[in-house]
């Protein structure tokens, strides 16, 4: 839950604990209808209702950008039971090995603790981005990326 959530939609505009890095941030904390995951309204030609960064009109086709870029995509998902297991719970090896311990090993400490040592964006089930973290190693191939 965000520390500050004016509209009560469970999304805030500031980074906070409990996964804002992968849940998304609210792009308008004064309207509960505008939040990550909301359905677009009239193609989001004026306001970005789902906070995906796509709104406005294509002047060449006179169609909303949301319609042009997102209409041919389908919603896909996987239901998973289990919190940290499905969220790729991971403690960086550098934190546990005295030979690797250094100031650099804790460079992303606040982000990692803020997400409760979970990395759902990198998990085998719910992952949706490529691994660019220096302290997570191994092959990255998820069901979401395959779909």
PDB file of C-alpha atoms in Angstrom:
ATOM      1  CA  UNK A   1       0.000   0.000   0.000  1.00  0.00           C
ATOM      2  CA  UNK A   2       1.320   3.441  -0.831  1.00  0.00           C
ATOM      3  CA  UNK A   3       2.064   5.839   1.997  1.00  0.00           C
ATOM      4  CA  UNK A   4       0.002   8.562   0.319  1.00  0.00           C
ATOM      5  CA  UNK A   5      -3.050   7.584  -1.748  1.00  0.00           C
ATOM      6  CA  UNK A   6      -5.399  10.554  -2.011  1.00  0.00           C
ATOM      7  CA  UNK A   7      -8.003   8.868  -4.229  1.00  0.00           C
ATOM      8  CA  UNK A   8      -7.959   5.522  -2.375  1.00  0.00           C
ATOM      9  CA  UNK A   9      -7.275   3.319  -5.420  1.00  0.00           C
ATOM     10  CA  UNK A  10      -4.270   1.561  -3.778  1.00  0.00           C
ATOM     11  CA  UNK A  11      -1.777   3.255  -6.127  1.00  0.00           C
ATOM     12  CA  UNK A  12       0.360   6.256  -5.211  1.00  0.00           C
ATOM     13  CA  UNK A  13       2.426   8.721  -7.200  1.00  0.00           C
ATOM     14  CA  UNK A  14       5.617   8.151  -5.198  1.00  0.00           C
ATOM     15  CA  UNK A  15       7.808   5.080  -4.965  1.00  0.00           C
ATOM     16  CA  UNK A  16       7.022   3.142  -1.817  1.00  0.00           C
ATOM     17  CA  UNK A  17       7.337  -0.283  -0.275  1.00  0.00           C
ATOM     18  CA  UNK A  18       5.246  -3.215  -1.522  1.00  0.00           C
ATOM     19  CA  UNK A  19       6.245  -3.141  -5.166  1.00  0.00           C
ATOM     20  CA  UNK A  20       5.592   0.191  -6.878  1.00  0.00           C
ATOM     21  CA  UNK A  21       8.463  -0.721  -9.194  1.00  0.00           C
ATOM     22  CA  UNK A  22       6.433  -3.560 -10.721  1.00  0.00           C
ATOM     23  CA  UNK A  23       2.834  -2.650  -9.780  1.00  0.00           C
ATOM     24  CA  UNK A  24       3.115   0.791 -11.322  1.00  0.00           C
ATOM     25  CA  UNK A  25       2.541   4.284 -10.018  1.00  0.00           C
ATOM     26  CA  UNK A  26      -0.632   6.337 -10.163  1.00  0.00           C
ATOM     27  CA  UNK A  27      -0.463   9.028 -12.829  1.00  0.00           C
ATOM     28  CA  UNK A  28      -3.337  11.015 -11.226  1.00  0.00           C
ATOM     29  CA  UNK A  29      -3.863  10.569  -7.503  1.00  0.00           C
ATOM     30  CA  UNK A  30      -6.986  12.739  -7.506  1.00  0.00           C
ATOM     31  CA  UNK A  31      -9.135  10.284  -9.491  1.00  0.00           C
ATOM     32  CA  UNK A  32      -9.627   6.629  -8.570  1.00  0.00           C
ATOM     33  CA  UNK A  33     -10.638   5.957 -12.192  1.00  0.00           C
ATOM     34  CA  UNK A  34      -7.091   6.768 -13.314  1.00  0.00           C
ATOM     35  CA  UNK A  35      -4.594   4.129 -12.174  1.00  0.00           C
ATOM     36  CA  UNK A  36      -2.372   1.322 -13.515  1.00  0.00           C
ATOM     37  CA  UNK A  37      -4.514  -1.458 -14.955  1.00  0.00           C
ATOM     38  CA  UNK A  38      -7.642   0.656 -15.508  1.00  0.00           C
ATOM     39  CA  UNK A  39      -9.456   0.298 -18.824  1.00  0.00           C
ATOM     40  CA  UNK A  40      -8.869   3.067 -21.320  1.00  0.00           C
ATOM     41  CA  UNK A  41     -11.764   5.468 -21.791  1.00  0.00           C
ATOM     42  CA  UNK A  42     -12.594   6.514 -25.352  1.00  0.00           C
ATOM     43  CA  UNK A  43      -9.133   5.455 -26.467  1.00  0.00           C
ATOM     44  CA  UNK A  44      -7.464   7.691 -23.863  1.00  0.00           C
ATOM     45  CA  UNK A  45      -7.373  10.448 -26.442  1.00  0.00           C
ATOM     46  CA  UNK A  46      -7.318  13.143 -23.745  1.00  0.00           C
ATOM     47  CA  UNK A  47      -6.281  11.438 -20.478  1.00  0.00           C
ATOM     48  CA  UNK A  48      -4.096   8.385 -19.843  1.00  0.00           C
ATOM     49  CA  UNK A  49      -6.558   6.408 -17.677  1.00  0.00           C
ATOM     50  CA  UNK A  50      -4.421   3.259 -17.358  1.00  0.00           C
ATOM     51  CA  UNK A  51      -1.109   5.044 -16.700  1.00  0.00           C
ATOM     52  CA  UNK A  52       0.695   3.198 -19.495  1.00  0.00           C
ATOM     53  CA  UNK A  53       2.030   6.443 -20.970  1.00  0.00           C
ATOM     54  CA  UNK A  54      -0.096   6.231 -24.129  1.00  0.00           C
ATOM     55  CA  UNK A  55      -2.694   8.903 -24.796  1.00  0.00           C
ATOM     56  CA  UNK A  56      -3.542  11.532 -27.399  1.00  0.00           C
ATOM     57  CA  UNK A  57      -4.507  11.395 -31.061  1.00  0.00           C
ATOM     58  CA  UNK A  58      -2.578  10.427 -34.176  1.00  0.00           C
ATOM     59  CA  UNK A  59      -3.140  13.464 -36.371  1.00  0.00           C
ATOM     60  CA  UNK A  60      -2.487  11.438 -39.544  1.00  0.00           C
ATOM     61  CA  UNK A  61      -5.277   8.915 -38.897  1.00  0.00           C
ATOM     62  CA  UNK A  62      -7.405  10.888 -36.421  1.00  0.00           C
ATOM     63  CA  UNK A  63      -7.470   7.836 -34.134  1.00  0.00           C
ATOM     64  CA  UNK A  64      -6.373   7.655 -30.492  1.00  0.00           C
ATOM     65  CA  UNK A  65      -2.844   6.312 -29.997  1.00  0.00           C
ATOM     66  CA  UNK A  66      -4.159   3.805 -27.434  1.00  0.00           C
ATOM     67  CA  UNK A  67      -6.450   2.358 -30.103  1.00  0.00           C
ATOM     68  CA  UNK A  68      -3.720   2.199 -32.752  1.00  0.00           C
ATOM     69  CA  UNK A  69      -1.014   0.741 -30.527  1.00  0.00           C
ATOM     70  CA  UNK A  70      -2.997  -1.472 -28.149  1.00  0.00           C
ATOM     71  CA  UNK A  71      -6.242  -2.632 -29.797  1.00  0.00           C
ATOM     72  CA  UNK A  72      -4.734  -5.674 -31.492  1.00  0.00           C
ATOM     73  CA  UNK A  73      -3.231  -6.953 -28.242  1.00  0.00           C
ATOM     74  CA  UNK A  74      -4.982  -9.366 -25.933  1.00  0.00           C
ATOM     75  CA  UNK A  75      -4.967  -9.539 -22.172  1.00  0.00           C
ATOM     76  CA  UNK A  76      -3.013 -12.573 -21.039  1.00  0.00           C
ATOM     77  CA  UNK A  77      -2.275 -13.734 -17.568  1.00  0.00           C
ATOM     78  CA  UNK A  78      -1.474 -16.584 -15.280  1.00  0.00           C
ATOM     79  CA  UNK A  79      -3.019 -17.206 -11.875  1.00  0.00           C
ATOM     80  CA  UNK A  80      -0.464 -18.283  -9.305  1.00  0.00           C
ATOM     81  CA  UNK A  81      -0.953 -19.209  -5.661  1.00  0.00           C
ATOM     82  CA  UNK A  82       1.852 -18.267  -3.331  1.00  0.00           C
ATOM     83  CA  UNK A  83       3.385 -14.923  -2.548  1.00  0.00           C
ATOM     84  CA  UNK A  84       7.164 -15.023  -2.510  1.00  0.00           C
ATOM     85  CA  UNK A  85       7.445 -18.355  -4.321  1.00  0.00           C
ATOM     86  CA  UNK A  86       5.683 -17.028  -7.414  1.00  0.00           C
ATOM     87  CA  UNK A  87       7.354 -13.644  -7.096  1.00  0.00           C
ATOM     88  CA  UNK A  88      10.896 -14.972  -7.519  1.00  0.00           C
ATOM     89  CA  UNK A  89      12.025 -14.402  -3.912  1.00  0.00           C
ATOM     90  CA  UNK A  90      15.746 -13.774  -4.108  1.00  0.00           C
ATOM     91  CA  UNK A  91      18.454 -12.616  -1.726  1.00  0.00           C
ATOM     92  CA  UNK A  92      21.483 -11.354  -3.649  1.00  0.00           C
ATOM     93  CA  UNK A  93      24.401 -13.748  -3.204  1.00  0.00           C
ATOM     94  CA  UNK A  94      26.714 -10.800  -2.511  1.00  0.00           C
ATOM     95  CA  UNK A  95      24.823 -10.137   0.742  1.00  0.00           C
ATOM     96  CA  UNK A  96      25.605 -13.610   2.103  1.00  0.00           C
ATOM     97  CA  UNK A  97      29.156 -14.233   0.893  1.00  0.00           C
ATOM     98  CA  UNK A  98      31.856 -12.374   2.857  1.00  0.00           C
ATOM     99  CA  UNK A  99      34.224 -12.583  -0.122  1.00  0.00           C
ATOM    100  CA  UNK A 100      31.774 -10.601  -2.278  1.00  0.00           C
ATOM    101  CA  UNK A 101      30.648  -8.184   0.422  1.00  0.00           C
ATOM    102  CA  UNK A 102      31.243  -4.562  -0.555  1.00  0.00           C
ATOM    103  CA  UNK A 103      29.517  -1.197  -0.631  1.00  0.00           C
ATOM    104  CA  UNK A 104      28.565  -1.896  -4.261  1.00  0.00           C
ATOM    105  CA  UNK A 105      26.714  -5.061  -3.226  1.00  0.00           C
ATOM    106  CA  UNK A 106      24.176  -2.871  -1.417  1.00  0.00           C
ATOM    107  CA  UNK A 107      23.774  -0.315  -4.213  1.00  0.00           C
ATOM    108  CA  UNK A 108      20.099  -1.210  -4.762  1.00  0.00           C
ATOM    109  CA  UNK A 109      19.305  -2.017  -1.114  1.00  0.00           C
ATOM    110  CA  UNK A 110      16.337   0.364  -0.752  1.00  0.00           C
ATOM    111  CA  UNK A 111      14.711  -0.885  -3.969  1.00  0.00           C
ATOM    112  CA  UNK A 112      15.237  -4.546  -3.057  1.00  0.00           C
ATOM    113  CA  UNK A 113      13.945  -4.175   0.515  1.00  0.00           C
ATOM    114  CA  UNK A 114      11.064  -2.030  -0.774  1.00  0.00           C
ATOM    115  CA  UNK A 115       9.950  -4.953  -2.903  1.00  0.00           C
ATOM    116  CA  UNK A 116      10.351  -7.351   0.047  1.00  0.00           C
ATOM    117  CA  UNK A 117      13.112  -9.320  -1.732  1.00  0.00           C
ATOM    118  CA  UNK A 118      10.549 -10.333  -4.362  1.00  0.00           C
ATOM    119  CA  UNK A 119      11.230  -9.938  -8.074  1.00  0.00           C
ATOM    120  CA  UNK A 120       7.907 -10.779  -9.798  1.00  0.00           C
ATOM    121  CA  UNK A 121       9.025  -8.926 -12.909  1.00  0.00           C
ATOM    122  CA  UNK A 122      11.759 -11.574 -13.223  1.00  0.00           C
ATOM    123  CA  UNK A 123       9.960 -14.712 -12.028  1.00  0.00           C
ATOM    124  CA  UNK A 124       9.445 -17.772 -14.190  1.00  0.00           C
ATOM    125  CA  UNK A 125       5.695 -17.265 -14.148  1.00  0.00           C
ATOM    126  CA  UNK A 126       4.940 -13.562 -13.898  1.00  0.00           C
ATOM    127  CA  UNK A 127       8.140 -12.151 -15.371  1.00  0.00           C
ATOM    128  CA  UNK A 128       7.793  -9.540 -18.078  1.00  0.00           C
ATOM    129  CA  UNK A 129      11.188  -7.858 -18.471  1.00  0.00           C
ATOM    130  CA  UNK A 130      14.691  -8.989 -19.303  1.00  0.00           C
ATOM    131  CA  UNK A 131      17.131  -9.300 -16.431  1.00  0.00           C
ATOM    132  CA  UNK A 132      19.420  -6.279 -16.256  1.00  0.00           C
ATOM    133  CA  UNK A 133      20.283  -6.657 -12.567  1.00  0.00           C
ATOM    134  CA  UNK A 134      23.957  -7.334 -11.845  1.00  0.00           C
ATOM    135  CA  UNK A 135      23.157  -9.369  -8.722  1.00  0.00           C
ATOM    136  CA  UNK A 136      20.684 -11.824 -10.265  1.00  0.00           C
ATOM    137  CA  UNK A 137      22.239 -14.453 -12.479  1.00  0.00           C
ATOM    138  CA  UNK A 138      20.918 -17.282 -14.581  1.00  0.00           C
ATOM    139  CA  UNK A 139      18.731 -17.895 -17.597  1.00  0.00           C
ATOM    140  CA  UNK A 140      15.630 -15.752 -17.896  1.00  0.00           C
ATOM    141  CA  UNK A 141      12.683 -17.289 -19.730  1.00  0.00           C
ATOM    142  CA  UNK A 142       9.128 -16.811 -18.466  1.00  0.00           C
ATOM    143  CA  UNK A 143       5.683 -17.996 -19.437  1.00  0.00           C
ATOM    144  CA  UNK A 144       4.611 -14.379 -20.004  1.00  0.00           C
ATOM    145  CA  UNK A 145       7.488 -13.809 -22.430  1.00  0.00           C
ATOM    146  CA  UNK A 146       6.604 -17.040 -24.294  1.00  0.00           C
ATOM    147  CA  UNK A 147       2.906 -16.109 -24.632  1.00  0.00           C
TER     148      UNK A 147
END
